[in-house]
PDB file of C-alpha atoms in Angstrom:
ATOM      1  CA  UNK A   1     -19.984  15.440  -7.533  1.00 81.00           C
ATOM      2  CA  UNK A   2     -17.977  13.509  -9.696  1.00 93.00           C
ATOM      3  CA  UNK A   3     -18.250   9.680  -9.927  1.00 96.00           C
ATOM      4  CA  UNK A   4     -14.983   7.658  -9.830  1.00 97.00           C
ATOM      5  CA  UNK A   5     -16.894   4.500 -10.680  1.00 98.00           C
ATOM      6  CA  UNK A   6     -19.995   3.771 -12.710  1.00 98.00           C
ATOM      7  CA  UNK A   7     -21.753   0.424 -12.980  1.00 98.00           C
ATOM      8  CA  UNK A   8     -24.384  -0.274 -15.145  1.00 98.00           C
ATOM      9  CA  UNK A   9     -26.744  -3.344 -15.480  1.00 98.00           C
ATOM     10  CA  UNK A  10     -23.780  -5.600 -14.519  1.00 98.00           C
ATOM     11  CA  UNK A  11     -24.195  -9.389 -14.880  1.00 98.00           C
ATOM     12  CA  UNK A  12     -21.564 -12.008 -14.553  1.00 97.00           C
ATOM     13  CA  UNK A  13     -22.232 -15.448 -14.729  1.00 95.00           C
ATOM     14  CA  UNK A  14     -20.108 -18.713 -13.824  1.00 89.00           C
ATOM     15  CA  UNK A  15     -20.147 -21.915 -15.841  1.00 82.00           C
ATOM     16  CA  UNK A  16     -20.110 -24.997 -13.443  1.00 76.00           C
ATOM     17  CA  UNK A  17     -18.833 -28.374 -14.774  1.00 66.00           C
ATOM     18  CA  UNK A  18     -21.226 -31.018 -13.635  1.00 63.00           C
ATOM     19  CA  UNK A  19     -19.236 -33.734 -12.148  1.00 59.00           C
ATOM     20  CA  UNK A  20     -18.573 -36.762 -14.306  1.00 54.00           C
ATOM     21  CA  UNK A  21     -15.916 -39.583 -13.754  1.00 57.00           C
ATOM     22  CA  UNK A  22     -13.309 -39.773 -16.345  1.00 57.00           C
ATOM     23  CA  UNK A  23     -14.101 -43.413 -16.884  1.00 60.00           C
ATOM     24  CA  UNK A  24     -17.979 -42.600 -17.604  1.00 58.00           C
ATOM     25  CA  UNK A  25     -16.937 -39.546 -19.881  1.00 58.00           C
ATOM     26  CA  UNK A  26     -14.508 -41.719 -21.759  1.00 58.00           C
ATOM     27  CA  UNK A  27     -17.247 -44.476 -22.256  1.00 59.00           C
ATOM     28  CA  UNK A  28     -19.895 -42.091 -23.407  1.00 59.00           C
ATOM     29  CA  UNK A  29     -17.402 -39.725 -25.192  1.00 54.00           C
ATOM     30  CA  UNK A  30     -19.781 -36.907 -24.542  1.00 54.00           C
ATOM     31  CA  UNK A  31     -18.821 -33.236 -23.355  1.00 56.00           C
ATOM     32  CA  UNK A  32     -19.602 -32.522 -19.781  1.00 57.00           C
ATOM     33  CA  UNK A  33     -22.806 -30.572 -19.394  1.00 64.00           C
ATOM     34  CA  UNK A  34     -22.398 -26.979 -17.843  1.00 71.00           C
ATOM     35  CA  UNK A  35     -24.709 -25.377 -15.327  1.00 83.00           C
ATOM     36  CA  UNK A  36     -24.656 -21.532 -15.464  1.00 88.00           C
ATOM     37  CA  UNK A  37     -24.809 -19.567 -12.213  1.00 90.00           C
ATOM     38  CA  UNK A  38     -25.442 -15.815 -12.367  1.00 94.00           C
ATOM     39  CA  UNK A  39     -23.261 -14.428  -9.449  1.00 94.00           C
ATOM     40  CA  UNK A  40     -24.344 -10.954 -10.148  1.00 97.00           C
ATOM     41  CA  UNK A  41     -27.629 -10.147 -11.413  1.00 97.00           C
ATOM     42  CA  UNK A  42     -27.960  -6.912 -13.340  1.00 97.00           C
ATOM     43  CA  UNK A  43     -26.865  -4.399 -10.790  1.00 98.00           C
ATOM     44  CA  UNK A  44     -26.184  -0.618 -11.147  1.00 98.00           C
ATOM     45  CA  UNK A  45     -24.580   1.755  -8.630  1.00 97.00           C
ATOM     46  CA  UNK A  46     -22.246   4.845  -8.618  1.00 97.00           C
ATOM     47  CA  UNK A  47     -19.390   5.523  -6.315  1.00 97.00           C
ATOM     48  CA  UNK A  48     -18.401   9.351  -6.053  1.00 95.00           C
ATOM     49  CA  UNK A  49     -14.480  10.169  -6.284  1.00 95.00           C
ATOM     50  CA  UNK A  50     -13.247  10.349  -2.623  1.00 93.00           C
ATOM     51  CA  UNK A  51     -16.046   8.094  -1.480  1.00 94.00           C
ATOM     52  CA  UNK A  52     -15.460   5.252   1.023  1.00 94.00           C
ATOM     53  CA  UNK A  53     -18.015   2.701   0.468  1.00 96.00           C
ATOM     54  CA  UNK A  54     -18.453  -0.683   2.223  1.00 96.00           C
ATOM     55  CA  UNK A  55     -20.040  -3.878   0.719  1.00 97.00           C
ATOM     56  CA  UNK A  56     -21.735  -6.334   3.116  1.00 97.00           C
ATOM     57  CA  UNK A  57     -23.670  -9.539   2.498  1.00 96.00           C
ATOM     58  CA  UNK A  58     -23.495 -13.061   3.454  1.00 94.00           C
ATOM     59  CA  UNK A  59     -20.984 -15.548   1.893  1.00 92.00           C
ATOM     60  CA  UNK A  60     -21.761 -16.256  -1.675  1.00 92.00           C
ATOM     61  CA  UNK A  61     -23.805 -13.201  -2.493  1.00 95.00           C
ATOM     62  CA  UNK A  62     -21.584 -11.799  -4.995  1.00 95.00           C
ATOM     63  CA  UNK A  63     -19.242  -9.418  -3.241  1.00 95.00           C
ATOM     64  CA  UNK A  64     -15.850 -10.682  -4.169  1.00 91.00           C
ATOM     65  CA  UNK A  65     -16.723 -11.510  -7.444  1.00 94.00           C
ATOM     66  CA  UNK A  66     -17.905  -7.743  -7.746  1.00 96.00           C
ATOM     67  CA  UNK A  67     -14.645  -6.588  -6.702  1.00 95.00           C
ATOM     68  CA  UNK A  68     -12.866  -8.724  -9.227  1.00 93.00           C
ATOM     69  CA  UNK A  69     -14.979  -7.649 -11.987  1.00 96.00           C
ATOM     70  CA  UNK A  70     -14.324  -3.703 -10.813  1.00 96.00           C
ATOM     71  CA  UNK A  71     -10.549  -4.554 -10.987  1.00 92.00           C
ATOM     72  CA  UNK A  72     -10.749  -6.056 -14.264  1.00 91.00           C
ATOM     73  CA  UNK A  73      -9.862  -9.815 -13.282  1.00 90.00           C
ATOM     74  CA  UNK A  74     -13.450 -10.892 -14.482  1.00 93.00           C
ATOM     75  CA  UNK A  75     -15.150  -9.412 -17.663  1.00 95.00           C
ATOM     76  CA  UNK A  76     -18.641  -8.637 -17.506  1.00 96.00           C
ATOM     77  CA  UNK A  77     -21.203 -11.001 -19.462  1.00 96.00           C
ATOM     78  CA  UNK A  78     -23.544  -7.786 -19.836  1.00 97.00           C
ATOM     79  CA  UNK A  79     -23.487  -4.422 -18.598  1.00 98.00           C
ATOM     80  CA  UNK A  80     -20.397  -1.814 -18.086  1.00 97.00           C
ATOM     81  CA  UNK A  81     -17.996  -0.869 -15.513  1.00 97.00           C
ATOM     82  CA  UNK A  82     -16.603   2.657 -15.991  1.00 97.00           C
ATOM     83  CA  UNK A  83     -13.641   3.655 -14.079  1.00 97.00           C
ATOM     84  CA  UNK A  84     -13.209   6.953 -15.759  1.00 96.00           C
ATOM     85  CA  UNK A  85      -9.487   6.312 -16.452  1.00 94.00           C
ATOM     86  CA  UNK A  86      -8.467   5.974 -12.948  1.00 94.00           C
ATOM     87  CA  UNK A  87      -5.996   3.297 -11.576  1.00 92.00           C
ATOM     88  CA  UNK A  88      -7.184   0.590  -9.554  1.00 92.00           C
ATOM     89  CA  UNK A  89      -5.577  -2.090  -7.238  1.00 88.00           C
ATOM     90  CA  UNK A  90      -7.380  -4.939  -5.537  1.00 87.00           C
ATOM     91  CA  UNK A  91      -6.132  -5.965  -2.118  1.00 80.00           C
ATOM     92  CA  UNK A  92      -7.319  -9.617  -1.690  1.00 75.00           C
ATOM     93  CA  UNK A  93      -5.734 -12.623  -0.104  1.00 65.00           C
ATOM     94  CA  UNK A  94      -5.137 -15.302  -3.082  1.00 59.00           C
ATOM     95  CA  UNK A  95      -5.239 -12.785  -5.883  1.00 64.00           C
ATOM     96  CA  UNK A  96      -2.355 -11.607  -7.822  1.00 68.00           C
ATOM     97  CA  UNK A  97       1.008 -13.360  -6.782  1.00 87.00           C
ATOM     98  CA  UNK A  98       3.224 -15.750  -8.559  1.00 92.00           C
ATOM     99  CA  UNK A  99       3.682 -18.831  -6.164  1.00 91.00           C
ATOM    100  CA  UNK A 100       7.099 -19.921  -7.418  1.00 95.00           C
ATOM    101  CA  UNK A 101       8.423 -16.393  -7.333  1.00 96.00           C
ATOM    102  CA  UNK A 102       9.784 -14.713  -4.360  1.00 97.00           C
ATOM    103  CA  UNK A 103       8.216 -11.974  -2.450  1.00 97.00           C
ATOM    104  CA  UNK A 104      10.635  -9.492  -3.639  1.00 97.00           C
ATOM    105  CA  UNK A 105       9.978 -10.411  -7.296  1.00 97.00           C
ATOM    106  CA  UNK A 106       6.326 -10.506  -6.791  1.00 95.00           C
ATOM    107  CA  UNK A 107       6.697  -6.754  -5.448  1.00 95.00           C
ATOM    108  CA  UNK A 108       8.007  -5.824  -8.853  1.00 96.00           C
ATOM    109  CA  UNK A 109       5.636  -8.008 -10.926  1.00 93.00           C
ATOM    110  CA  UNK A 110       2.603  -6.736  -8.796  1.00 91.00           C
ATOM    111  CA  UNK A 111       3.791  -2.848  -9.217  1.00 91.00           C
ATOM    112  CA  UNK A 112       4.211  -3.326 -13.160  1.00 90.00           C
ATOM    113  CA  UNK A 113       0.739  -4.962 -13.242  1.00 85.00           C
ATOM    114  CA  UNK A 114      -0.611  -1.810 -11.482  1.00 84.00           C
ATOM    115  CA  UNK A 115       0.934   0.437 -14.066  1.00 85.00           C
ATOM    116  CA  UNK A 116       4.096   1.305 -12.226  1.00 90.00           C
ATOM    117  CA  UNK A 117       7.597   1.437 -13.952  1.00 93.00           C
ATOM    118  CA  UNK A 118      10.236  -0.827 -12.675  1.00 95.00           C
ATOM    119  CA  UNK A 119      12.186   2.476 -11.507  1.00 96.00           C
ATOM    120  CA  UNK A 120       9.169   3.594  -9.478  1.00 95.00           C
ATOM    121  CA  UNK A 121       8.892   0.166  -7.747  1.00 96.00           C
ATOM    122  CA  UNK A 122      12.642   0.052  -6.887  1.00 97.00           C
ATOM    123  CA  UNK A 123      12.359   3.434  -5.360  1.00 97.00           C
ATOM    124  CA  UNK A 124       9.582   1.963  -2.950  1.00 97.00           C
ATOM    125  CA  UNK A 125      10.782  -1.526  -2.482  1.00 97.00           C
ATOM    126  CA  UNK A 126      12.691  -1.032   0.812  1.00 97.00           C
ATOM    127  CA  UNK A 127       9.651   0.757   2.213  1.00 97.00           C
ATOM    128  CA  UNK A 128       7.402  -2.077   1.194  1.00 96.00           C
ATOM    129  CA  UNK A 129       9.615  -4.839   2.658  1.00 97.00           C
ATOM    130  CA  UNK A 130      10.119  -2.905   6.041  1.00 96.00           C
ATOM    131  CA  UNK A 131       6.192  -2.406   6.552  1.00 94.00           C
ATOM    132  CA  UNK A 132       5.825  -6.296   5.652  1.00 93.00           C
ATOM    133  CA  UNK A 133       7.860  -7.341   8.436  1.00 94.00           C
ATOM    134  CA  UNK A 134       8.710 -10.454   6.371  1.00 96.00           C
ATOM    135  CA  UNK A 135      12.560 -10.048   7.056  1.00 95.00           C
ATOM    136  CA  UNK A 136      14.598 -12.773   5.234  1.00 96.00           C
ATOM    137  CA  UNK A 137      11.395 -14.410   3.939  1.00 97.00           C
ATOM    138  CA  UNK A 138      11.024 -11.789   1.395  1.00 98.00           C
ATOM    139  CA  UNK A 139      13.642 -13.560  -0.771  1.00 98.00           C
ATOM    140  CA  UNK A 140      11.880 -17.085  -0.510  1.00 97.00           C
ATOM    141  CA  UNK A 141       9.006 -18.166  -2.723  1.00 97.00           C
ATOM    142  CA  UNK A 142       5.474 -16.925  -1.904  1.00 94.00           C
ATOM    143  CA  UNK A 143       4.357 -20.635  -1.990  1.00 94.00           C
ATOM    144  CA  UNK A 144       6.266 -21.021   1.447  1.00 96.00           C
ATOM    145  CA  UNK A 145       4.279 -18.318   3.221  1.00 93.00           C
ATOM    146  CA  UNK A 146       1.570 -18.554   5.891  1.00 89.00           C
ATOM    147  CA  UNK A 147      -1.644 -16.726   4.962  1.00 82.00           C
ATOM    148  CA  UNK A 148      -0.454 -14.086   7.443  1.00 84.00           C
ATOM    149  CA  UNK A 149       2.670 -13.443   5.745  1.00 90.00           C
ATOM    150  CA  UNK A 150       0.759 -13.638   2.366  1.00 87.00           C
ATOM    151  CA  UNK A 151      -1.734 -10.790   3.724  1.00 84.00           C
ATOM    152  CA  UNK A 152       1.321  -8.631   5.080  1.00 88.00           C
ATOM    153  CA  UNK A 153       3.108  -8.706   1.722  1.00 91.00           C
ATOM    154  CA  UNK A 154      -0.105  -8.017  -0.250  1.00 87.00           C
ATOM    155  CA  UNK A 155      -1.143  -5.103   2.097  1.00 86.00           C
ATOM    156  CA  UNK A 156       2.236  -3.498   1.941  1.00 90.00           C
ATOM    157  CA  UNK A 157       2.439  -3.565  -1.612  1.00 91.00           C
ATOM    158  CA  UNK A 158      -1.267  -1.861  -2.139  1.00 85.00           C
ATOM    159  CA  UNK A 159      -0.668   0.324   0.403  1.00 86.00           C
ATOM    160  CA  UNK A 160       2.503   1.781  -0.665  1.00 91.00           C
ATOM    161  CA  UNK A 161       1.988   1.732  -4.495  1.00 89.00           C
ATOM    162  CA  UNK A 162      -0.942   4.012  -4.166  1.00 87.00           C
ATOM    163  CA  UNK A 163      -3.762   3.865  -6.929  1.00 91.00           C
ATOM    164  CA  UNK A 164      -6.911   6.239  -7.291  1.00 93.00           C
ATOM    165  CA  UNK A 165      -9.265   3.430  -6.547  1.00 95.00           C
ATOM    166  CA  UNK A 166      -8.453   0.760  -4.044  1.00 91.00           C
ATOM    167  CA  UNK A 167     -10.532  -2.262  -3.635  1.00 92.00           C
ATOM    168  CA  UNK A 168     -10.083  -4.104  -0.234  1.00 88.00           C
ATOM    169  CA  UNK A 169     -11.495  -7.755   0.074  1.00 86.00           C
ATOM    170  CA  UNK A 170     -11.505  -8.796   3.982  1.00 75.00           C
ATOM    171  CA  UNK A 171      -7.780  -8.367   4.164  1.00 66.00           C
ATOM    172  CA  UNK A 172      -8.102  -6.225   7.341  1.00 62.00           C
ATOM    173  CA  UNK A 173      -8.988  -9.384   9.336  1.00 59.00           C
ATOM    174  CA  UNK A 174      -6.027 -11.385   8.662  1.00 59.00           C
ATOM    175  CA  UNK A 175      -2.572 -11.128  10.259  1.00 66.00           C
ATOM    176  CA  UNK A 176      -1.372 -10.876  13.947  1.00 77.00           C
ATOM    177  CA  UNK A 177      -2.927  -8.367  16.362  1.00 82.00           C
ATOM    178  CA  UNK A 178       0.028  -5.993  15.947  1.00 85.00           C
ATOM    179  CA  UNK A 179       0.222  -6.092  12.057  1.00 85.00           C
ATOM    180  CA  UNK A 180      -3.601  -5.713  12.230  1.00 82.00           C
ATOM    181  CA  UNK A 181      -3.577  -2.598  14.280  1.00 85.00           C
ATOM    182  CA  UNK A 182      -0.700  -1.077  12.209  1.00 87.00           C
ATOM    183  CA  UNK A 183      -2.748  -1.892   8.718  1.00 83.00           C
ATOM    184  CA  UNK A 184      -5.762  -0.296  10.129  1.00 79.00           C
ATOM    185  CA  UNK A 185      -3.875   2.795  10.910  1.00 85.00           C
ATOM    186  CA  UNK A 186      -2.230   2.846   7.643  1.00 86.00           C
ATOM    187  CA  UNK A 187      -5.654   2.220   6.013  1.00 80.00           C
ATOM    188  CA  UNK A 188      -7.300   5.040   7.952  1.00 81.00           C
ATOM    189  CA  UNK A 189      -4.474   7.222   6.615  1.00 86.00           C
ATOM    190  CA  UNK A 190      -4.828   6.136   3.060  1.00 83.00           C
ATOM    191  CA  UNK A 191      -8.601   6.627   2.889  1.00 80.00           C
ATOM    192  CA  UNK A 192      -8.326  10.207   4.512  1.00 80.00           C
ATOM    193  CA  UNK A 193      -7.178  11.297   0.929  1.00 84.00           C
ATOM    194  CA  UNK A 194      -9.998  12.931  -0.467  1.00 85.00           C
ATOM    195  CA  UNK A 195      -8.765  12.155  -4.053  1.00 87.00           C
ATOM    196  CA  UNK A 196      -8.596   8.348  -3.387  1.00 92.00           C
ATOM    197  CA  UNK A 197     -11.758   6.313  -3.742  1.00 95.00           C
ATOM    198  CA  UNK A 198     -12.152   3.010  -1.828  1.00 93.00           C
ATOM    199  CA  UNK A 199     -14.437  -0.191  -1.713  1.00 95.00           C
ATOM    200  CA  UNK A 200     -14.104  -2.336   1.379  1.00 93.00           C
ATOM    201  CA  UNK A 201     -15.667  -5.816   1.527  1.00 93.00           C
ATOM    202  CA  UNK A 202     -15.928  -6.924   5.349  1.00 89.00           C
ATOM    203  CA  UNK A 203     -17.867  -9.224   7.535  1.00 88.00           C
ATOM    204  CA  UNK A 204     -16.423  -6.819  10.454  1.00 88.00           C
ATOM    205  CA  UNK A 205     -19.553  -4.512  11.280  1.00 91.00           C
ATOM    206  CA  UNK A 206     -17.104  -2.047  13.218  1.00 90.00           C
ATOM    207  CA  UNK A 207     -14.648  -1.767  10.263  1.00 86.00           C
ATOM    208  CA  UNK A 208     -17.625  -0.726   7.998  1.00 92.00           C
ATOM    209  CA  UNK A 209     -19.264   1.674  10.463  1.00 93.00           C
ATOM    210  CA  UNK A 210     -15.926   3.398  11.387  1.00 88.00           C
ATOM    211  CA  UNK A 211     -14.507   3.727   7.854  1.00 88.00           C
ATOM    212  CA  UNK A 212     -17.107   3.905   5.510  1.00 93.00           C
ATOM    213  CA  UNK A 213     -19.613   6.777   4.580  1.00 92.00           C
ATOM    214  CA  UNK A 214     -21.840   4.638   2.073  1.00 96.00           C
ATOM    215  CA  UNK A 215     -22.722   0.870   2.273  1.00 98.00           C
ATOM    216  CA  UNK A 216     -24.005  -1.304  -0.406  1.00 98.00           C
ATOM    217  CA  UNK A 217     -25.652  -4.631   0.887  1.00 98.00           C
ATOM    218  CA  UNK A 218     -25.491  -7.611  -1.767  1.00 97.00           C
ATOM    219  CA  UNK A 219     -27.918 -10.422  -1.278  1.00 97.00           C
ATOM    220  CA  UNK A 220     -27.838 -13.349  -3.855  1.00 96.00           C
ATOM    221  CA  UNK A 221     -26.253 -11.284  -6.669  1.00 97.00           C
ATOM    222  CA  UNK A 222     -28.433  -8.483  -6.247  1.00 97.00           C
ATOM    223  CA  UNK A 223     -28.342  -4.971  -4.238  1.00 98.00           C
ATOM    224  CA  UNK A 224     -30.672  -5.228  -1.448  1.00 97.00           C
ATOM    225  CA  UNK A 225     -30.090  -1.993   0.017  1.00 97.00           C
ATOM    226  CA  UNK A 226     -27.529   1.103  -0.405  1.00 97.00           C
ATOM    227  CA  UNK A 227     -26.871   4.163   1.591  1.00 96.00           C
ATOM    228  CA  UNK A 228     -26.145   5.439   5.137  1.00 96.00           C
ATOM    229  CA  UNK A 229     -23.906   3.087   6.888  1.00 96.00           C
ATOM    230  CA  UNK A 230     -25.770   3.076  10.353  1.00 95.00           C
ATOM    231  CA  UNK A 231     -29.336   2.422   8.630  1.00 97.00           C
ATOM    232  CA  UNK A 232     -27.903  -0.159   6.077  1.00 97.00           C
ATOM    233  CA  UNK A 233     -25.694  -2.025   8.925  1.00 97.00           C
ATOM    234  CA  UNK A 234     -28.698  -2.008  11.277  1.00 96.00           C
ATOM    235  CA  UNK A 235     -31.063  -3.523   8.570  1.00 97.00           C
ATOM    236  CA  UNK A 236     -28.365  -6.024   7.540  1.00 97.00           C
ATOM    237  CA  UNK A 237     -27.814  -7.387  11.183  1.00 96.00           C
ATOM    238  CA  UNK A 238     -31.550  -7.564  12.047  1.00 96.00           C
ATOM    239  CA  UNK A 239     -31.686  -9.840   8.763  1.00 96.00           C
ATOM    240  CA  UNK A 240     -28.802 -11.863   9.402  1.00 94.00           C
ATOM    241  CA  UNK A 241     -30.066 -12.375  13.113  1.00 90.00           C
TER     242      UNK A 241
END
């Protein structure tokens, strides 16, 4: 089977500035010391083309960091990520929008960042706006949006401007009940395409069990277990309880 994603010996580190008051730093005239935190610690895995893989793990285990590295937002400190030339989009709350631009302007910006031409985005903009249910808010700055509205716009863009690889970070859990139901149905439709590869990060066990055909369990920056959704989720839930 052909791989869509190959990750080898991936390491990603954060540099954390130790707290120091402005006054004390001016008096000492020293640079603030930095602490290194290794968020991802040398992991390797493959995702086959057309596969739907779930990623689970407690908060701080490196799940969202991994998605941002796969999407190219973060660069690895060590190791490699090979997407074999496939286009990729990240669906995550708080990522990718310019807050002072309107929703409509962000649709065009997001589309072009995903590699679509202005004409391609223009052909789909009405469909995106209709799905988002934002109405007149589409022409207001994104900084005025609630988290639910932000979620609706992000989901509408990514689910309409389809890429080969979709990375989804907890976005299905945000929004009102009606939109959640609609987005879940849309997601099932999108991932039923055997050419599309999907990675879903979620704390919702039912979502992972129903949608995914493989699960990767991350713990403190490492892979603790990977394989069949039922087996991995059972082990994960027992561990968490």
